[in-house]
mmCIF file of C-alpha atoms in Angstrom:
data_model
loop_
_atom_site.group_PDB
_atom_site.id
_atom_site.type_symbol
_atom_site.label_atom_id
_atom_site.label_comp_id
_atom_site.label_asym_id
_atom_site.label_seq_id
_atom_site.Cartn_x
_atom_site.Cartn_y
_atom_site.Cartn_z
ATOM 1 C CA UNK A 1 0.000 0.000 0.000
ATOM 2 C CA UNK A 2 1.091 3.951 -0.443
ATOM 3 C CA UNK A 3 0.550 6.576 1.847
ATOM 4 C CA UNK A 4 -1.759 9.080 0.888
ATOM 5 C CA UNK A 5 -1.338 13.034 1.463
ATOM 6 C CA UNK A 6 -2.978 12.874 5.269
ATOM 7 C CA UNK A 7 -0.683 10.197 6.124
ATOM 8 C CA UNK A 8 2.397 11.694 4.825
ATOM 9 C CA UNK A 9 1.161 15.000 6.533
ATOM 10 C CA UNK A 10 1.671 12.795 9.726
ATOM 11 C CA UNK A 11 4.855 11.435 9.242
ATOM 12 C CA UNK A 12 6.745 14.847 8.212
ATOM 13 C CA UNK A 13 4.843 16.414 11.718
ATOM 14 C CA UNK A 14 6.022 13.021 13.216
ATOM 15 C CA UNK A 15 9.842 13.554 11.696
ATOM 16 C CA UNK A 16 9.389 17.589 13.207
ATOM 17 C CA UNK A 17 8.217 16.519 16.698
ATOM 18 C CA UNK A 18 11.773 14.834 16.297
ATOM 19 C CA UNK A 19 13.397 17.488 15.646
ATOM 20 C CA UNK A 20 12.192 19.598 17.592
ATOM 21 C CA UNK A 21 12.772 17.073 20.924
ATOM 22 C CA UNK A 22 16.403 17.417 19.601
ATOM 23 C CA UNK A 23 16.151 21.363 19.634
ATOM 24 C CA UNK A 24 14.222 21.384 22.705
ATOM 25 C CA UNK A 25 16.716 18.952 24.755
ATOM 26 C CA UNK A 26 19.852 21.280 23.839
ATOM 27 C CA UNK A 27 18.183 24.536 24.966
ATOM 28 C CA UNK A 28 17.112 23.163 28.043
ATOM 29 C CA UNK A 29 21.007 22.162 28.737
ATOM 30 C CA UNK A 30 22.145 25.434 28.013
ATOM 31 C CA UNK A 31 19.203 27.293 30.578
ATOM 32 C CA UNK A 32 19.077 27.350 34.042
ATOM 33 C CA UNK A 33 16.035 25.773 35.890
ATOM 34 C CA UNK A 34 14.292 24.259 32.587
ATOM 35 C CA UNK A 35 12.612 21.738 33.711
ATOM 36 C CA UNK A 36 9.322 22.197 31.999
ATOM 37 C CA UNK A 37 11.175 22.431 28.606
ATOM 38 C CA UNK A 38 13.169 19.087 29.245
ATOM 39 C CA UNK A 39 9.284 17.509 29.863
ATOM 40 C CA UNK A 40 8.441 19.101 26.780
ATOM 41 C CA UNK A 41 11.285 17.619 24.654
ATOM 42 C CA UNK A 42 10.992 14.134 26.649
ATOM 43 C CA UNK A 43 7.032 14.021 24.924
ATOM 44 C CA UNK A 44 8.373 15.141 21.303
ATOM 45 C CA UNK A 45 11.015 12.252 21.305
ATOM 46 C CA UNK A 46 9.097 9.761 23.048
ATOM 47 C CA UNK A 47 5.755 10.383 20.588
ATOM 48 C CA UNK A 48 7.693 10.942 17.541
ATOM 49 C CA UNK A 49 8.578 7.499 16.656
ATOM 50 C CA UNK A 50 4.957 6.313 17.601
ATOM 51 C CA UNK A 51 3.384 8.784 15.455
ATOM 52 C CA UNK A 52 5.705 7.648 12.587
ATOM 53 C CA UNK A 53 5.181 3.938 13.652
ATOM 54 C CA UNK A 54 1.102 4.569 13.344
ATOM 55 C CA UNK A 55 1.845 5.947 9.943
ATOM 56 C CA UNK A 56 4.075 3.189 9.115
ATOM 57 C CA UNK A 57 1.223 0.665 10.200
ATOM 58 C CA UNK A 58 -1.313 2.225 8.056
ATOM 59 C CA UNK A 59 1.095 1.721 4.938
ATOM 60 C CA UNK A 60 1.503 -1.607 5.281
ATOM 61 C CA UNK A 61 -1.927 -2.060 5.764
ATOM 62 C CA UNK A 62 -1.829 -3.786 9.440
ATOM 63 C CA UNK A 63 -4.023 -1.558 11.170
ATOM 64 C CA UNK A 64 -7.950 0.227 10.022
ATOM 65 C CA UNK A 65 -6.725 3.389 8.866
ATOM 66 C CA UNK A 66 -8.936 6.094 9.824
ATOM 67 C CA UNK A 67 -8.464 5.018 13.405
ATOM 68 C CA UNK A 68 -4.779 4.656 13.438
ATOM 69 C CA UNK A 69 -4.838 7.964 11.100
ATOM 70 C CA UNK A 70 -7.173 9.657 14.454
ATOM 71 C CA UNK A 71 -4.381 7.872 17.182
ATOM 72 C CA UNK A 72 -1.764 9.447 15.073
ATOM 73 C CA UNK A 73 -3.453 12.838 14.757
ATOM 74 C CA UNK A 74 -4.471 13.049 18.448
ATOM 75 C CA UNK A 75 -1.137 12.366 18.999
ATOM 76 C CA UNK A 76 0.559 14.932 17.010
ATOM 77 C CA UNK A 77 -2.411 17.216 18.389
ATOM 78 C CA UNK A 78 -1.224 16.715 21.832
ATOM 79 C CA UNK A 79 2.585 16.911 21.428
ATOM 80 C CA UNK A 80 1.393 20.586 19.902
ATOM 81 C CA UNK A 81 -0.547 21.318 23.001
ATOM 82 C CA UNK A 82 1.556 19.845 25.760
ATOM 83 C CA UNK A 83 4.757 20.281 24.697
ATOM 84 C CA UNK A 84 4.011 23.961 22.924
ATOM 85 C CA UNK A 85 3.112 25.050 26.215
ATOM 86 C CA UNK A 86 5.358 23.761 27.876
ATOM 87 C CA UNK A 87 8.448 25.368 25.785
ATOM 88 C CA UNK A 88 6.492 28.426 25.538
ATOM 89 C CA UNK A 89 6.301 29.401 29.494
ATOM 90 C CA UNK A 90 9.879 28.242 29.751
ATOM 91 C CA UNK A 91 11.079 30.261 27.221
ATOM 92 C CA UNK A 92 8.616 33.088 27.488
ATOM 93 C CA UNK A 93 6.868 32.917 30.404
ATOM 94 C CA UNK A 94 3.648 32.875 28.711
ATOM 95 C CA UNK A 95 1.144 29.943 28.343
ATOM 96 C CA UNK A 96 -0.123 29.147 24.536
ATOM 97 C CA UNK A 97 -3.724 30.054 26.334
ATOM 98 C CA UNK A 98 -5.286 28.502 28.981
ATOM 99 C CA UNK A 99 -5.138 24.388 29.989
ATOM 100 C CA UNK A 100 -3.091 24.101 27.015
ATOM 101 C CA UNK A 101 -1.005 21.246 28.811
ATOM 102 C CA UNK A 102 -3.611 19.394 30.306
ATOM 103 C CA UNK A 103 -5.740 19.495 26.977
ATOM 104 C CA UNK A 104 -2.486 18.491 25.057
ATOM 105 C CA UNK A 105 -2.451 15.695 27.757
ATOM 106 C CA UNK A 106 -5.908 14.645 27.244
ATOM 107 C CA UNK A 107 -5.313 14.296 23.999
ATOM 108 C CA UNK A 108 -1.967 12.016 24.223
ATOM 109 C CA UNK A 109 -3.883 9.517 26.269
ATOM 110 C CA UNK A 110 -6.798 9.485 23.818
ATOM 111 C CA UNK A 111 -4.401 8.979 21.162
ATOM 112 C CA UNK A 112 -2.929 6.002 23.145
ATOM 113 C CA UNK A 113 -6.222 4.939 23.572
ATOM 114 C CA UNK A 114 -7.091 5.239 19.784
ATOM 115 C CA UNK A 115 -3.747 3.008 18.976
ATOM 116 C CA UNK A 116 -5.115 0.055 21.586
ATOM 117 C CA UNK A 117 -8.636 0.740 19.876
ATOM 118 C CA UNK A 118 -6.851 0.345 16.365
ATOM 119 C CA UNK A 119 -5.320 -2.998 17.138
ATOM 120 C CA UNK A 120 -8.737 -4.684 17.166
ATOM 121 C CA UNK A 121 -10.959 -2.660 14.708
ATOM 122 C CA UNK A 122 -11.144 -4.960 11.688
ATOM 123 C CA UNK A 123 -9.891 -4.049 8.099
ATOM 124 C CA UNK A 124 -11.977 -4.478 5.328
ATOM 125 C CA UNK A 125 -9.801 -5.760 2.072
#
């Protein structure tokens, strides 16, 4: 099977949640008391390779797509959330708006949830 566009979509936003743990991890060594931004960059490394493992399940055709597509997306979704806020008060101290985190959190375990839920939905071939 190819990926389509949406699926692609997810694995260069998987690839830049990479990146942007790596970013994330040396800023935090180089700043005093940055704590929140090491959490932040632990989330984008630990979800990146899920997010491009989801992807990588839908194009080999071992999961039902749309729900592994959602996990993947609710994942991404939350890394934005969490892990934007995060950065952003430890860099700024601002918040991206208001229960940004724990919204972003939400939305990592419902992702995780989506990925057990994906496991069993059956694919029609």
């Amino acid at each position: 099977m190819s990926l389509g566009l949406p699926d692609r979509i997810l694995l260069a936003l998987g690839a830049l949640s990479g990146l942007l743990g790596v970013a994330a991890s040396a800023a935090a060594a180089h700043i005093q008391g940055a704590d929140s931004l090491k959490t932040a960059a632990q989330f984008l490394l630990f979800h990146a390779p899920a997010v491009i493992g989801l992807v990588a399940l839908v194009g080999v055709g071992a999961t039902h797509r749309l729900t592994t597509r959602a996990s993947a997306s609710a994942l991404v979704l939350g890394l934005a959330l969490f892990s934007g806020d995060l950065a952003l008060r430890a860099l700024h101290g601002i918040p991206l708006f208001p229960m940004a985190a724990p919204t972003g959190g939400f939305l990592l375990m419902g992702g995780w949830l989506l990925a057990a839920v994906a496991a069993f939905v059956p694919i029609r071939r």
